[in-house]
Amino acid sequence: MMNPDRAESECLQGFGLKDLPSRKEEIRSKKLIVGYDGFIDTTVRPIKRTATDTAPAQMFDDIAEFGSFLTSKAGMSCSVELEVESRHPGGNMPYLLTCAGTLGLDVTGIGMMGDGGHVDELFSGLPGKLYSFAPSADSTCMEFRDGKVLLAPSYTLNDDGWKLVMEATKNQAPAWIREADLLALVNWSELSFSHRLWENTYEHTLAEAVADKDKYVFFDLCDIARKTDDEIRGVLELIARFSTKRTTILSANENEILLLGRAVTLKTKSLEEIGRELCKQYKMDEILIHTRMESLLITNQGVCRKSSIFVEHPVISTGAGDHFNAASCLAAVMRLDEEQRLEFANQVTSLYIRTGKTPSLEQAVKNQT
């Protein structure tokens, strides 16, 4: 299914997934800017039974099992021993940046990676150009077979976020954003200053710019369960403003899309119907919905569906959604058709979950189903 407004796209010339490795130079020419979070993640697994002389430690298998354990301690108290697996850069921006850069895109990250404009050593291995406007936050990622639980303290800035971004980039951020093939704005929900920073990004970069729908703005709000309906409608209205200047893509998981539907008082629980209505009400160009069973790409031309690639024994789940998003960004700027975009995003995500490592472009294409 092809968007007729993209008659000039390369996919009409016969290009597809299998051709991506031969188009590396073109991929390297595509500029992505990602902002604005940054965490130091400590990945752990909660221990159900400690190790003995004859048996290794036994972990809680899934979130439900761990939740039942906690519920059983209501009115009492308990301790949970954690097996620490790693300490590494985290947050949506670093994960998306890592995947997009590994796949070959020209990436720039603007985020919380160190104080005073200094990028901390832990983040220095991220690909692309890095600009830090604030210290990173800390989070603990509890991994289970069926998902993750993120624990993080609240984070506030002592100064205006856009002012700090401008200082960190030596006032170059507006020009870079206008020139970028895709701007990814991620993690609206977890940072109290995100909404104002996104507003300033629009006002100072695109509000007076000539509309160019061949360029994209990609949004991932993240878990919006703690946000009020008014706040959620406010960010959707902000996305609508971006839509007047760029092709907008909103990415959401099943829980997030249902919460969005509730916030705009939709009675349906159909993910497709919610997506269609959001596109209509807020003039969004595209909505990506990813669930454990399938992914959907909703555009003004219709809906494309693709079954997810099930991974029975995942090595990691933290960062999986960001890998889906990064692959989706590459597929969008390379003008793949809707089915290929979903196929590529699913393949990159499944390889990451199965191996715990970001795949290369060649690995992703070679292993396509």
PDB file of C-alpha atoms in Angstrom, residues 21-324:
ATOM      1  CA  PRO A  21      22.616  -2.526   2.067  1.00  0.00           C
ATOM      2  CA  SER A  22      23.413  -1.326  -1.474  1.00  0.00           C
ATOM      3  CA  ARG A  23      22.036   2.117  -0.559  1.00  0.00           C
ATOM      4  CA  LYS A  24      24.385   2.790   2.356  1.00  0.00           C
ATOM      5  CA  GLU A  25      25.629   6.083   0.971  1.00  0.00           C
ATOM      6  CA  GLU A  26      22.078   7.328   0.637  1.00  0.00           C
ATOM      7  CA  ILE A  27      21.277   6.155   4.162  1.00  0.00           C
ATOM      8  CA  ARG A  28      24.359   7.965   5.499  1.00  0.00           C
ATOM      9  CA  SER A  29      23.104  11.166   3.879  1.00  0.00           C
ATOM     10  CA  LYS A  30      19.868  11.104   5.907  1.00  0.00           C
ATOM     11  CA  LYS A  31      20.116  13.322   8.986  1.00  0.00           C
ATOM     12  CA  LEU A  32      18.251  12.427  12.165  1.00  0.00           C
ATOM     13  CA  ILE A  33      18.134  14.573  15.296  1.00  0.00           C
ATOM     14  CA  VAL A  34      16.883  12.953  18.507  1.00  0.00           C
ATOM     15  CA  GLY A  35      15.982  14.671  21.790  1.00  0.00           C
ATOM     16  CA  TYR A  36      15.756  15.207  24.679  1.00  0.00           C
ATOM     17  CA  ASP A  37      16.131  12.696  27.509  1.00  0.00           C
ATOM     18  CA  GLY A  38      19.048  10.673  28.880  1.00  0.00           C
ATOM     19  CA  PHE A  39      19.276   8.184  31.730  1.00  0.00           C
ATOM     20  CA  ILE A  40      21.825   5.894  33.260  1.00  0.00           C
ATOM     21  CA  ASP A  41      20.051   2.547  33.389  1.00  0.00           C
ATOM     22  CA  THR A  42      20.889  -0.175  35.855  1.00  0.00           C
ATOM     23  CA  THR A  43      19.348  -3.366  34.468  1.00  0.00           C
ATOM     24  CA  VAL A  44      18.443  -5.928  37.110  1.00  0.00           C
ATOM     25  CA  ARG A  45      16.467  -9.154  37.524  1.00  0.00           C
ATOM     26  CA  PRO A  46      14.580  -9.720  40.807  1.00  0.00           C
ATOM     27  CA  ILE A  47      15.603 -12.959  42.514  1.00  0.00           C
ATOM     28  CA  LYS A  48      12.890 -15.388  43.602  1.00  0.00           C
ATOM     29  CA  ARG A  49      15.203 -18.010  45.141  1.00  0.00           C
ATOM     30  CA  THR A  50      18.822 -17.403  46.044  1.00  0.00           C
ATOM     31  CA  ALA A  51      21.541 -19.701  44.764  1.00  0.00           C
ATOM     32  CA  THR A  52      22.552 -22.811  46.694  1.00  0.00           C
ATOM     33  CA  ASP A  53      25.558 -25.121  46.446  1.00  0.00           C
ATOM     34  CA  THR A  54      23.639 -27.282  43.984  1.00  0.00           C
ATOM     35  CA  ALA A  55      21.420 -24.844  42.086  1.00  0.00           C
ATOM     36  CA  PRO A  56      21.726 -21.369  40.570  1.00  0.00           C
ATOM     37  CA  ALA A  57      19.549 -18.461  41.636  1.00  0.00           C
ATOM     38  CA  GLN A  58      15.966 -18.548  40.367  1.00  0.00           C
ATOM     39  CA  MET A  59      14.481 -15.326  38.977  1.00  0.00           C
ATOM     40  CA  PHE A  60      10.896 -14.180  38.928  1.00  0.00           C
ATOM     41  CA  ASP A  61       9.644 -15.313  35.548  1.00  0.00           C
ATOM     42  CA  ASP A  62       7.172 -12.613  34.627  1.00  0.00           C
ATOM     43  CA  ILE A  63       5.614  -9.413  35.914  1.00  0.00           C
ATOM     44  CA  ALA A  64       2.470 -11.197  37.115  1.00  0.00           C
ATOM     45  CA  GLU A  65       4.499 -13.566  39.293  1.00  0.00           C
ATOM     46  CA  PHE A  66       6.469 -10.705  40.799  1.00  0.00           C
ATOM     47  CA  GLY A  67       3.285  -8.708  41.315  1.00  0.00           C
ATOM     48  CA  SER A  68       1.665 -11.634  43.134  1.00  0.00           C
ATOM     49  CA  PHE A  69       4.688 -11.860  45.413  1.00  0.00           C
ATOM     50  CA  LEU A  70       4.426  -8.169  46.297  1.00  0.00           C
ATOM     51  CA  THR A  71       0.670  -8.420  46.854  1.00  0.00           C
ATOM     52  CA  SER A  72       1.221 -11.320  49.244  1.00  0.00           C
ATOM     53  CA  LYS A  73       3.333  -9.011  51.420  1.00  0.00           C
ATOM     54  CA  ALA A  74       0.618  -6.360  51.780  1.00  0.00           C
ATOM     55  CA  GLY A  75       0.363  -5.194  55.377  1.00  0.00           C
ATOM     56  CA  MET A  76       3.785  -6.645  56.119  1.00  0.00           C
ATOM     57  CA  SER A  77       7.162  -5.905  54.596  1.00  0.00           C
ATOM     58  CA  CYS A  78       9.662  -7.644  52.357  1.00  0.00           C
ATOM     59  CA  SER A  79      13.031  -7.336  50.698  1.00  0.00           C
ATOM     60  CA  VAL A  80      13.858  -8.092  47.086  1.00  0.00           C
ATOM     61  CA  GLU A  81      17.354  -9.127  46.082  1.00  0.00           C
ATOM     62  CA  LEU A  82      18.401  -7.939  42.639  1.00  0.00           C
ATOM     63  CA  GLU A  83      20.898  -9.468  40.268  1.00  0.00           C
ATOM     64  CA  VAL A  84      22.589  -6.563  38.490  1.00  0.00           C
ATOM     65  CA  GLU A  85      23.201  -7.315  34.834  1.00  0.00           C
ATOM     66  CA  SER A  86      24.566  -4.038  33.503  1.00  0.00           C
ATOM     67  CA  ARG A  87      24.858  -0.293  33.898  1.00  0.00           C
ATOM     68  CA  HIS A  88      24.621   1.593  30.642  1.00  0.00           C
ATOM     69  CA  PRO A  89      23.190   4.625  28.822  1.00  0.00           C
ATOM     70  CA  GLY A  90      19.410   4.524  28.854  1.00  0.00           C
ATOM     71  CA  GLY A  91      16.358   6.534  28.026  1.00  0.00           C
ATOM     72  CA  ASN A  92      14.564   6.762  24.723  1.00  0.00           C
ATOM     73  CA  MET A  93      16.986   9.148  23.049  1.00  0.00           C
ATOM     74  CA  PRO A  94      20.156   7.054  23.660  1.00  0.00           C
ATOM     75  CA  TYR A  95      18.473   3.791  22.632  1.00  0.00           C
ATOM     76  CA  LEU A  96      16.929   5.265  19.486  1.00  0.00           C
ATOM     77  CA  LEU A  97      20.179   7.038  18.637  1.00  0.00           C
ATOM     78  CA  THR A  98      22.209   3.849  19.084  1.00  0.00           C
ATOM     79  CA  CYS A  99      19.972   1.812  16.806  1.00  0.00           C
ATOM     80  CA  ALA A 100      19.593   4.493  14.120  1.00  0.00           C
ATOM     81  CA  GLY A 101      23.339   5.111  14.094  1.00  0.00           C
ATOM     82  CA  THR A 102      24.157   1.401  13.958  1.00  0.00           C
ATOM     83  CA  LEU A 103      21.818   1.028  10.982  1.00  0.00           C
ATOM     84  CA  GLY A 104      23.834   3.737   9.227  1.00  0.00           C
ATOM     85  CA  LEU A 105      21.938   7.021   9.558  1.00  0.00           C
ATOM     86  CA  ASP A 106      23.669  10.349  10.264  1.00  0.00           C
ATOM     87  CA  VAL A 107      22.523  10.917  13.853  1.00  0.00           C
ATOM     88  CA  THR A 108      22.732  13.771  16.342  1.00  0.00           C
ATOM     89  CA  GLY A 109      21.644  13.409  19.951  1.00  0.00           C
ATOM     90  CA  ILE A 110      20.642  16.361  22.123  1.00  0.00           C
ATOM     91  CA  GLY A 111      19.901  15.268  25.657  1.00  0.00           C
ATOM     92  CA  MET A 112      20.717  14.780  29.297  1.00  0.00           C
ATOM     93  CA  MET A 113      24.194  13.282  29.167  1.00  0.00           C
ATOM     94  CA  GLY A 114      26.268  15.402  31.521  1.00  0.00           C
ATOM     95  CA  ASP A 115      26.525  18.723  33.298  1.00  0.00           C
ATOM     96  CA  GLY A 116      27.922  21.934  31.875  1.00  0.00           C
ATOM     97  CA  GLY A 117      27.746  20.782  28.272  1.00  0.00           C
ATOM     98  CA  HIS A 118      30.103  17.893  29.033  1.00  0.00           C
ATOM     99  CA  VAL A 119      29.127  14.436  27.761  1.00  0.00           C
ATOM    100  CA  ASP A 120      29.829  11.901  30.491  1.00  0.00           C
ATOM    101  CA  GLU A 121      32.125   9.021  29.627  1.00  0.00           C
ATOM    102  CA  LEU A 122      29.316   6.475  29.878  1.00  0.00           C
ATOM    103  CA  PHE A 123      27.552   8.174  26.942  1.00  0.00           C
ATOM    104  CA  SER A 124      30.659   8.806  24.852  1.00  0.00           C
ATOM    105  CA  GLY A 125      30.277   5.522  22.985  1.00  0.00           C
ATOM    106  CA  LEU A 126      26.953   6.538  21.472  1.00  0.00           C
ATOM    107  CA  PRO A 127      27.097   7.073  17.702  1.00  0.00           C
ATOM    108  CA  GLY A 128      26.913  10.426  15.988  1.00  0.00           C
ATOM    109  CA  LYS A 129      27.284  13.928  17.360  1.00  0.00           C
ATOM    110  CA  LEU A 130      26.317  14.422  21.007  1.00  0.00           C
ATOM    111  CA  TYR A 131      25.240  17.596  22.808  1.00  0.00           C
ATOM    112  CA  SER A 132      24.365  17.561  26.491  1.00  0.00           C
ATOM    113  CA  PHE A 133      22.265  20.275  28.120  1.00  0.00           C
ATOM    114  CA  ALA A 134      21.747  18.678  31.566  1.00  0.00           C
ATOM    115  CA  PRO A 135      22.969  15.862  33.832  1.00  0.00           C
ATOM    116  CA  SER A 136      21.514  12.427  33.186  1.00  0.00           C
ATOM    117  CA  ALA A 137      18.818  10.896  35.360  1.00  0.00           C
ATOM    118  CA  ASP A 138      19.071   7.476  37.013  1.00  0.00           C
ATOM    119  CA  SER A 139      16.705   4.572  36.499  1.00  0.00           C
ATOM    120  CA  THR A 140      16.471   0.927  37.474  1.00  0.00           C
ATOM    121  CA  CYS A 141      15.121  -1.432  34.811  1.00  0.00           C
ATOM    122  CA  MET A 142      13.662  -4.623  36.231  1.00  0.00           C
ATOM    123  CA  GLU A 143      13.652  -7.201  33.432  1.00  0.00           C
ATOM    124  CA  PHE A 144      11.155 -10.069  33.160  1.00  0.00           C
ATOM    125  CA  ARG A 145      10.345 -12.588  30.463  1.00  0.00           C
ATOM    126  CA  ASP A 146       7.262 -10.653  29.378  1.00  0.00           C
ATOM    127  CA  GLY A 147       8.411  -7.076  29.807  1.00  0.00           C
ATOM    128  CA  LYS A 148      10.057  -4.592  32.125  1.00  0.00           C
ATOM    129  CA  VAL A 149       9.333  -2.352  35.095  1.00  0.00           C
ATOM    130  CA  LEU A 150      11.181   0.977  35.100  1.00  0.00           C
ATOM    131  CA  LEU A 151      11.855   2.735  38.401  1.00  0.00           C
ATOM    132  CA  ALA A 152      13.072   6.323  38.236  1.00  0.00           C
ATOM    133  CA  PRO A 153      12.971   9.361  40.511  1.00  0.00           C
ATOM    134  CA  SER A 154      11.295  12.533  39.278  1.00  0.00           C
ATOM    135  CA  TYR A 155      13.572  14.934  37.402  1.00  0.00           C
ATOM    136  CA  THR A 156      13.388  18.718  37.177  1.00  0.00           C
ATOM    137  CA  LEU A 157      15.488  21.394  35.512  1.00  0.00           C
ATOM    138  CA  ASN A 158      16.663  24.509  37.317  1.00  0.00           C
ATOM    139  CA  ASP A 159      16.603  26.555  34.113  1.00  0.00           C
ATOM    140  CA  ASP A 160      14.624  26.864  30.890  1.00  0.00           C
ATOM    141  CA  GLY A 161      15.153  23.735  28.786  1.00  0.00           C
ATOM    142  CA  TRP A 162      15.303  25.474  25.413  1.00  0.00           C
ATOM    143  CA  LYS A 163      17.833  28.001  26.716  1.00  0.00           C
ATOM    144  CA  LEU A 164      20.027  25.099  27.853  1.00  0.00           C
ATOM    145  CA  VAL A 165      19.652  23.357  24.493  1.00  0.00           C
ATOM    146  CA  MET A 166      20.708  26.528  22.698  1.00  0.00           C
ATOM    147  CA  GLU A 167      23.729  26.913  24.955  1.00  0.00           C
ATOM    148  CA  ALA A 168      24.741  23.275  24.464  1.00  0.00           C
ATOM    149  CA  THR A 169      24.517  23.552  20.670  1.00  0.00           C
ATOM    150  CA  LYS A 170      26.006  27.048  20.454  1.00  0.00           C
ATOM    151  CA  ASN A 171      22.684  28.315  19.055  1.00  0.00           C
ATOM    152  CA  GLN A 172      22.810  25.894  16.116  1.00  0.00           C
ATOM    153  CA  ALA A 173      19.836  23.704  17.128  1.00  0.00           C
ATOM    154  CA  PRO A 174      17.191  25.630  15.094  1.00  0.00           C
ATOM    155  CA  ALA A 175      19.154  25.387  11.852  1.00  0.00           C
ATOM    156  CA  TRP A 176      19.981  21.724  12.410  1.00  0.00           C
ATOM    157  CA  ILE A 177      16.355  20.861  13.106  1.00  0.00           C
ATOM    158  CA  ARG A 178      15.087  22.687  10.036  1.00  0.00           C
ATOM    159  CA  GLU A 179      17.630  20.887   7.855  1.00  0.00           C
ATOM    160  CA  ALA A 180      17.116  17.416   9.338  1.00  0.00           C
ATOM    161  CA  ASP A 181      15.342  14.750   7.338  1.00  0.00           C
ATOM    162  CA  LEU A 182      13.711  13.607  10.579  1.00  0.00           C
ATOM    163  CA  LEU A 183      13.428  15.054  14.067  1.00  0.00           C
ATOM    164  CA  ALA A 184      12.521  12.514  16.772  1.00  0.00           C
ATOM    165  CA  LEU A 185      11.004  13.910  19.954  1.00  0.00           C
ATOM    166  CA  VAL A 186      10.750  11.224  22.621  1.00  0.00           C
ATOM    167  CA  ASN A 187       9.780  10.720  26.268  1.00  0.00           C
ATOM    168  CA  TRP A 188       7.212  13.440  26.754  1.00  0.00           C
ATOM    169  CA  SER A 189       5.663  11.718  29.774  1.00  0.00           C
ATOM    170  CA  GLU A 190       8.588  11.132  32.138  1.00  0.00           C
ATOM    171  CA  LEU A 191      10.131  14.609  32.183  1.00  0.00           C
ATOM    172  CA  SER A 192       8.174  17.507  33.640  1.00  0.00           C
ATOM    173  CA  PHE A 193       9.828  20.024  31.313  1.00  0.00           C
ATOM    174  CA  SER A 194       9.247  18.065  28.085  1.00  0.00           C
ATOM    175  CA  HIS A 195       6.048  19.777  26.981  1.00  0.00           C
ATOM    176  CA  ARG A 196       7.459  23.271  27.250  1.00  0.00           C
ATOM    177  CA  LEU A 197      10.670  22.159  25.554  1.00  0.00           C
ATOM    178  CA  TRP A 198       8.715  20.627  22.667  1.00  0.00           C
ATOM    179  CA  GLU A 199       6.670  23.828  22.370  1.00  0.00           C
ATOM    180  CA  ASN A 200       9.843  25.892  22.212  1.00  0.00           C
ATOM    181  CA  THR A 201      11.296  23.516  19.643  1.00  0.00           C
ATOM    182  CA  TYR A 202       8.343  24.210  17.387  1.00  0.00           C
ATOM    183  CA  GLU A 203       8.205  27.965  18.013  1.00  0.00           C
ATOM    184  CA  HIS A 204      11.936  28.538  17.496  1.00  0.00           C
ATOM    185  CA  THR A 205      12.518  26.170  14.575  1.00  0.00           C
ATOM    186  CA  LEU A 206       9.423  25.445  12.477  1.00  0.00           C
ATOM    187  CA  ALA A 207       6.725  28.011  13.270  1.00  0.00           C
ATOM    188  CA  GLU A 208       8.017  30.439  10.646  1.00  0.00           C
ATOM    189  CA  ALA A 209       9.599  27.841   8.368  1.00  0.00           C
ATOM    190  CA  VAL A 210       8.269  26.905   4.943  1.00  0.00           C
ATOM    191  CA  ALA A 211       6.281  23.668   5.133  1.00  0.00           C
ATOM    192  CA  ASP A 212       8.199  20.653   3.826  1.00  0.00           C
ATOM    193  CA  LYS A 213       6.203  17.442   4.079  1.00  0.00           C
ATOM    194  CA  ASP A 214       9.107  15.432   2.629  1.00  0.00           C
ATOM    195  CA  LYS A 215      10.676  15.825   6.078  1.00  0.00           C
ATOM    196  CA  TYR A 216       9.417  14.196   9.261  1.00  0.00           C
ATOM    197  CA  VAL A 217       8.839  14.740  12.951  1.00  0.00           C
ATOM    198  CA  PHE A 218       8.564  11.468  14.871  1.00  0.00           C
ATOM    199  CA  PHE A 219       6.919  11.397  18.318  1.00  0.00           C
ATOM    200  CA  ASP A 220       7.018   8.831  21.118  1.00  0.00           C
ATOM    201  CA  LEU A 221       5.125  10.050  24.184  1.00  0.00           C
ATOM    202  CA  CYS A 222       5.985   6.931  26.256  1.00  0.00           C
ATOM    203  CA  ASP A 223       3.854   5.741  29.161  1.00  0.00           C
ATOM    204  CA  ILE A 224       1.214   8.445  29.623  1.00  0.00           C
ATOM    205  CA  ALA A 225      -0.716   6.711  32.424  1.00  0.00           C
ATOM    206  CA  ARG A 226       0.293   9.381  34.955  1.00  0.00           C
ATOM    207  CA  LYS A 227      -0.785  12.293  32.746  1.00  0.00           C
ATOM    208  CA  THR A 228      -4.204  13.976  32.921  1.00  0.00           C
ATOM    209  CA  ASP A 229      -6.565  13.923  29.968  1.00  0.00           C
ATOM    210  CA  ASP A 230      -6.077  17.687  29.579  1.00  0.00           C
ATOM    211  CA  GLU A 231      -2.300  17.239  29.387  1.00  0.00           C
ATOM    212  CA  ILE A 232      -2.661  14.466  26.825  1.00  0.00           C
ATOM    213  CA  ARG A 233      -4.989  16.519  24.649  1.00  0.00           C
ATOM    214  CA  GLY A 234      -2.511  19.379  24.947  1.00  0.00           C
ATOM    215  CA  VAL A 235       0.357  17.364  23.499  1.00  0.00           C
ATOM    216  CA  LEU A 236      -1.872  16.056  20.702  1.00  0.00           C
ATOM    217  CA  GLU A 237      -2.727  19.660  19.833  1.00  0.00           C
ATOM    218  CA  LEU A 238       0.994  20.435  19.793  1.00  0.00           C
ATOM    219  CA  ILE A 239       1.607  17.555  17.385  1.00  0.00           C
ATOM    220  CA  ALA A 240      -1.119  19.024  15.164  1.00  0.00           C
ATOM    221  CA  ARG A 241       0.910  22.240  14.953  1.00  0.00           C
ATOM    222  CA  PHE A 242       3.996  20.285  13.862  1.00  0.00           C
ATOM    223  CA  SER A 243       1.801  18.620  11.215  1.00  0.00           C
ATOM    224  CA  THR A 244       1.383  21.930   9.410  1.00  0.00           C
ATOM    225  CA  LYS A 245       5.126  21.970   8.705  1.00  0.00           C
ATOM    226  CA  ARG A 246       6.315  18.359   8.522  1.00  0.00           C
ATOM    227  CA  THR A 247       4.961  14.850   8.026  1.00  0.00           C
ATOM    228  CA  THR A 248       4.207  13.695  11.559  1.00  0.00           C
ATOM    229  CA  ILE A 249       4.449  10.126  12.849  1.00  0.00           C
ATOM    230  CA  LEU A 250       3.179   9.205  16.312  1.00  0.00           C
ATOM    231  CA  SER A 251       4.410   5.873  17.694  1.00  0.00           C
ATOM    232  CA  ALA A 252       2.570   4.175  20.565  1.00  0.00           C
ATOM    233  CA  ASN A 253       2.198   0.760  22.134  1.00  0.00           C
ATOM    234  CA  GLU A 254      -1.156  -0.845  22.881  1.00  0.00           C
ATOM    235  CA  ASN A 255      -1.512   0.612  26.372  1.00  0.00           C
ATOM    236  CA  GLU A 256      -0.590   4.102  25.212  1.00  0.00           C
ATOM    237  CA  ILE A 257      -3.012   4.114  22.279  1.00  0.00           C
ATOM    238  CA  LEU A 258      -5.865   3.024  24.549  1.00  0.00           C
ATOM    239  CA  LEU A 259      -5.024   5.833  26.980  1.00  0.00           C
ATOM    240  CA  LEU A 260      -4.960   8.306  24.093  1.00  0.00           C
ATOM    241  CA  GLY A 261      -8.387   7.097  23.019  1.00  0.00           C
ATOM    242  CA  ARG A 262      -9.737   7.550  26.527  1.00  0.00           C
ATOM    243  CA  ALA A 263      -8.292  11.055  26.785  1.00  0.00           C
ATOM    244  CA  VAL A 264     -10.152  12.184  23.674  1.00  0.00           C
ATOM    245  CA  THR A 265     -13.331  10.421  24.916  1.00  0.00           C
ATOM    246  CA  LEU A 266     -13.486   7.694  22.287  1.00  0.00           C
ATOM    247  CA  LYS A 267     -15.713   4.802  23.337  1.00  0.00           C
ATOM    248  CA  THR A 268     -14.085   2.202  21.101  1.00  0.00           C
ATOM    249  CA  LYS A 269     -11.206  -0.045  22.183  1.00  0.00           C
ATOM    250  CA  SER A 270     -10.284  -0.874  18.603  1.00  0.00           C
ATOM    251  CA  LEU A 271      -6.680   0.213  18.101  1.00  0.00           C
ATOM    252  CA  GLU A 272      -7.324   0.850  14.423  1.00  0.00           C
ATOM    253  CA  GLU A 273     -10.394   2.984  15.070  1.00  0.00           C
ATOM    254  CA  ILE A 274      -8.583   5.013  17.737  1.00  0.00           C
ATOM    255  CA  GLY A 275      -5.676   5.579  15.388  1.00  0.00           C
ATOM    256  CA  ARG A 276      -7.917   6.673  12.553  1.00  0.00           C
ATOM    257  CA  GLU A 277      -9.791   9.114  14.788  1.00  0.00           C
ATOM    258  CA  LEU A 278      -6.597  10.593  16.218  1.00  0.00           C
ATOM    259  CA  CYS A 279      -5.291  11.194  12.702  1.00  0.00           C
ATOM    260  CA  LYS A 280      -8.548  12.889  11.803  1.00  0.00           C
ATOM    261  CA  GLN A 281      -8.942  15.036  14.926  1.00  0.00           C
ATOM    262  CA  TYR A 282      -5.327  16.124  15.257  1.00  0.00           C
ATOM    263  CA  LYS A 283      -4.290  16.168  11.587  1.00  0.00           C
ATOM    264  CA  MET A 284      -1.535  13.626  12.138  1.00  0.00           C
ATOM    265  CA  ASP A 285      -0.135  12.058   8.980  1.00  0.00           C
ATOM    266  CA  GLU A 286       0.713   8.639  10.396  1.00  0.00           C
ATOM    267  CA  ILE A 287       0.307   6.595  13.548  1.00  0.00           C
ATOM    268  CA  LEU A 288       2.418   3.529  14.328  1.00  0.00           C
ATOM    269  CA  ILE A 289       0.969   1.061  16.837  1.00  0.00           C
ATOM    270  CA  HIS A 290       3.093  -1.824  18.090  1.00  0.00           C
ATOM    271  CA  THR A 291       1.747  -4.642  20.238  1.00  0.00           C
ATOM    272  CA  ARG A 292       3.078  -8.072  21.221  1.00  0.00           C
ATOM    273  CA  MET A 293       0.972  -9.653  18.467  1.00  0.00           C
ATOM    274  CA  GLU A 294       1.078  -7.187  15.582  1.00  0.00           C
ATOM    275  CA  SER A 295       2.024  -3.743  14.381  1.00  0.00           C
ATOM    276  CA  LEU A 296      -0.139  -1.283  12.482  1.00  0.00           C
ATOM    277  CA  LEU A 297       0.695   1.718  10.340  1.00  0.00           C
ATOM    278  CA  ILE A 298      -2.278   4.055   9.928  1.00  0.00           C
ATOM    279  CA  THR A 299      -2.105   6.764   7.279  1.00  0.00           C
ATOM    280  CA  ASN A 300      -4.620   8.906   5.421  1.00  0.00           C
ATOM    281  CA  GLN A 301      -4.604   6.207   2.714  1.00  0.00           C
ATOM    282  CA  GLY A 302      -5.553   3.319   4.977  1.00  0.00           C
ATOM    283  CA  VAL A 303      -4.163   0.785   7.435  1.00  0.00           C
ATOM    284  CA  CYS A 304      -1.310  -1.675   6.994  1.00  0.00           C
ATOM    285  CA  ARG A 305      -0.918  -4.595   9.441  1.00  0.00           C
ATOM    286  CA  LYS A 306       1.956  -6.954  10.086  1.00  0.00           C
ATOM    287  CA  SER A 307       2.238  -9.777  12.612  1.00  0.00           C
ATOM    288  CA  SER A 308       4.949  -9.308  15.215  1.00  0.00           C
ATOM    289  CA  ILE A 309       7.845 -11.762  15.354  1.00  0.00           C
ATOM    290  CA  PHE A 310       7.402 -13.719  18.579  1.00  0.00           C
ATOM    291  CA  VAL A 311      10.530 -14.279  20.690  1.00  0.00           C
ATOM    292  CA  GLU A 312       9.935 -17.065  23.196  1.00  0.00           C
ATOM    293  CA  HIS A 313      13.022 -16.413  25.320  1.00  0.00           C
ATOM    294  CA  PRO A 314      13.895 -12.701  25.175  1.00  0.00           C
ATOM    295  CA  VAL A 315      17.336 -11.624  26.342  1.00  0.00           C
ATOM    296  CA  ILE A 316      16.178  -8.045  26.909  1.00  0.00           C
ATOM    297  CA  SER A 317      13.052  -5.936  26.567  1.00  0.00           C
ATOM    298  CA  THR A 318      14.324  -2.525  27.695  1.00  0.00           C
ATOM    299  CA  GLY A 319      14.888  -0.485  24.547  1.00  0.00           C
ATOM    300  CA  ALA A 320      12.806  -2.748  22.297  1.00  0.00           C
ATOM    301  CA  GLY A 321      10.288  -0.016  21.498  1.00  0.00           C
ATOM    302  CA  ASP A 322      13.113   2.399  20.713  1.00  0.00           C
ATOM    303  CA  HIS A 323      14.600  -0.108  18.268  1.00  0.00           C
ATOM    304  CA  PHE A 324      11.201  -0.418  16.602  1.00  0.00           C
TER     305      PHE A 324
END
